[in-house]
Short mmCIF file of C-alpha atoms in Angstrom, two decimals:
data_model
loop_
_atom_site.label_atom_id
_atom_site.label_comp_id
_atom_site.label_asym_id
_atom_site.label_seq_id
_atom_site.Cartn_x
_atom_site.Cartn_y
_atom_site.Cartn_z
CA GLN W 15 0.00 0.00 0.00
CA VAL W 16 1.22 3.49 -0.83
CA GLN W 17 2.74 5.41 2.06
CA LEU W 18 4.11 8.94 2.09
CA VAL W 19 5.86 9.92 5.30
CA GLU W 20 6.85 13.53 5.87
CA SER W 21 9.52 14.75 8.25
CA GLY W 22 11.44 17.92 9.00
CA GLY W 23 8.69 20.19 10.24
CA GLY W 24 9.02 22.26 13.36
CA LEU W 25 9.21 25.73 14.83
CA VAL W 26 11.39 28.37 13.21
CA GLN W 27 11.74 32.13 13.44
CA ALA W 28 10.73 34.37 10.56
CA GLY W 29 13.54 34.56 8.04
CA GLY W 30 14.79 31.11 8.91
CA SER W 31 14.85 27.89 6.93
CA LEU W 32 13.52 24.36 7.11
CA ARG W 33 13.95 21.35 4.87
CA LEU W 34 11.04 18.94 4.60
CA SER W 35 11.51 15.37 3.44
CA CYS W 36 8.98 12.83 2.18
CA ALA W 37 9.85 9.15 1.97
CA ALA W 38 7.63 7.18 -0.39
CA SER W 39 6.93 3.46 -0.45
CA GLY W 40 4.48 1.14 -2.13
CA LEU W 41 4.81 2.78 -5.51
CA SER W 42 7.21 2.98 -8.42
CA PHE W 43 8.60 6.30 -7.31
CA SER W 44 10.19 7.38 -10.58
CA ARG W 45 6.85 7.02 -12.39
CA TYR W 46 5.08 9.55 -10.16
CA ASP W 47 4.99 13.29 -10.07
CA MET W 48 5.66 14.41 -6.49
CA GLY W 49 4.79 17.56 -4.65
CA TRP W 50 3.56 19.40 -1.62
CA PHE W 51 0.33 20.98 -0.43
CA ARG W 52 -0.27 22.89 2.78
CA GLN W 53 -3.24 23.82 4.92
CA ALA W 54 -3.37 26.61 7.47
CA PRO W 55 -6.04 26.88 10.17
CA GLY W 56 -9.29 28.18 8.74
CA LYS W 57 -8.07 27.93 5.16
CA GLU W 58 -8.48 25.44 2.34
CA ARG W 59 -5.63 23.21 1.33
CA GLU W 60 -3.44 24.93 -1.24
CA PHE W 61 -0.87 23.87 -3.78
CA VAL W 62 2.75 24.62 -2.88
CA ALA W 63 5.11 22.89 -5.31
CA GLN W 64 5.34 20.02 -7.78
CA ILE W 65 8.17 18.20 -9.52
CA SER W 66 7.98 15.93 -12.54
CA ARG W 67 9.08 12.30 -12.64
CA SER W 68 12.47 13.06 -14.13
CA ALA W 69 12.82 16.32 -12.14
CA GLY W 70 12.98 18.29 -15.36
CA ILE W 71 9.89 20.39 -14.65
CA THR W 72 8.86 22.18 -11.46
CA TYR W 73 5.87 24.28 -10.48
CA TYR W 74 5.48 26.65 -7.55
CA ALA W 75 2.72 28.67 -6.02
CA ASP W 76 3.30 32.38 -6.50
CA SER W 77 3.39 32.84 -2.73
CA VAL W 78 6.51 30.66 -2.36
CA LYS W 79 8.31 31.21 -5.66
CA GLY W 80 11.87 32.33 -5.10
CA ARG W 81 11.88 31.12 -1.49
CA PHE W 82 11.05 27.41 -1.72
CA THR W 83 12.80 24.78 -3.81
CA ILE W 84 11.44 21.32 -4.55
CA SER W 85 13.77 18.47 -5.46
CA ARG W 86 13.74 14.69 -5.61
CA ASP W 87 16.14 11.79 -5.34
CA ASN W 88 14.69 8.86 -7.25
CA ALA W 89 17.38 6.52 -5.95
CA LYS W 90 16.17 7.22 -2.40
CA ASN W 91 12.44 7.44 -3.19
CA THR W 92 12.43 10.82 -1.49
CA VAL W 93 11.17 14.28 -2.34
CA TYR W 94 12.33 17.42 -0.53
CA LEU W 95 11.08 20.93 0.04
CA GLN W 96 13.74 23.45 0.98
CA MET W 97 12.03 26.45 2.57
CA ASN W 98 14.04 29.65 2.97
CA SER W 99 13.12 33.15 4.11
CA LEU W 100 10.16 31.74 5.97
CA LYS W 101 7.28 34.01 6.89
CA PRO W 102 4.56 33.64 9.53
CA GLU W 103 2.12 33.21 6.63
CA ASP W 104 3.89 29.94 5.79
CA THR W 105 2.62 28.40 9.02
CA ALA W 106 0.59 25.34 8.06
CA VAL W 107 0.49 21.58 7.97
CA TYR W 108 2.50 20.50 4.95
CA TYR W 109 1.41 17.39 3.06
CA CYS W 110 3.49 15.33 0.69
CA ALA W 111 1.63 14.13 -2.40
CA ALA W 112 2.11 11.77 -5.34
CA ASP W 113 0.22 11.29 -8.58
CA PHE W 114 0.82 8.77 -11.36
CA ALA W 115 1.41 9.84 -14.95
CA VAL W 116 0.29 13.45 -14.69
CA GLY W 117 1.30 15.97 -17.28
CA SER W 118 0.06 19.25 -15.87
CA ARG W 119 0.11 21.46 -12.80
CA TRP W 120 -1.85 20.13 -9.84
CA ILE W 121 -4.99 21.85 -8.59
CA ALA W 122 -5.75 21.30 -4.91
CA ARG W 123 -9.50 20.79 -5.26
CA ALA W 124 -9.09 18.41 -8.19
CA PHE W 125 -6.18 16.35 -6.85
CA ARG W 126 -6.91 12.62 -6.85
CA GLY W 127 -3.53 11.17 -5.95
CA TYR W 128 -1.97 10.07 -2.67
CA TRP W 129 -1.38 12.10 0.49
CA GLY W 130 0.93 11.80 3.45
CA GLN W 131 -0.04 12.39 7.06
CA GLY W 132 1.35 15.91 7.15
CA THR W 133 4.01 17.70 9.17
CA GLN W 134 3.50 20.93 11.09
CA VAL W 135 5.53 24.00 10.16
CA THR W 136 5.25 26.97 12.50
CA VAL W 137 6.98 30.27 11.75
CA SER W 138 7.14 32.77 14.59
CA SER W 139 7.50 36.51 14.16
#
């Protein structure tokens, strides 16, 4: 069964950095697009970043572009989210996600792939 396990969340001051990791199992990792969503209290889940199977294409939400970097290591079945210059507005539960054979940017409300359990990121001012 597919499992996506996030790690690396925590508490950080504004302007600081965190690196999230997501270890995938139960799927042929290199055949899946991977990415991240997040959900803050009182808000809907939103798209954060996505990376293609070969890592040749990436997508970012406008709110994180230039600050966050998504990457993947297919040999380790792991996807990462490097988060720099963090802001209090980035506070949310971050969810790793996977989708088979997709060829376009993910939309949160239409996403039909797999989700992890989430990891909390809290940015203090």
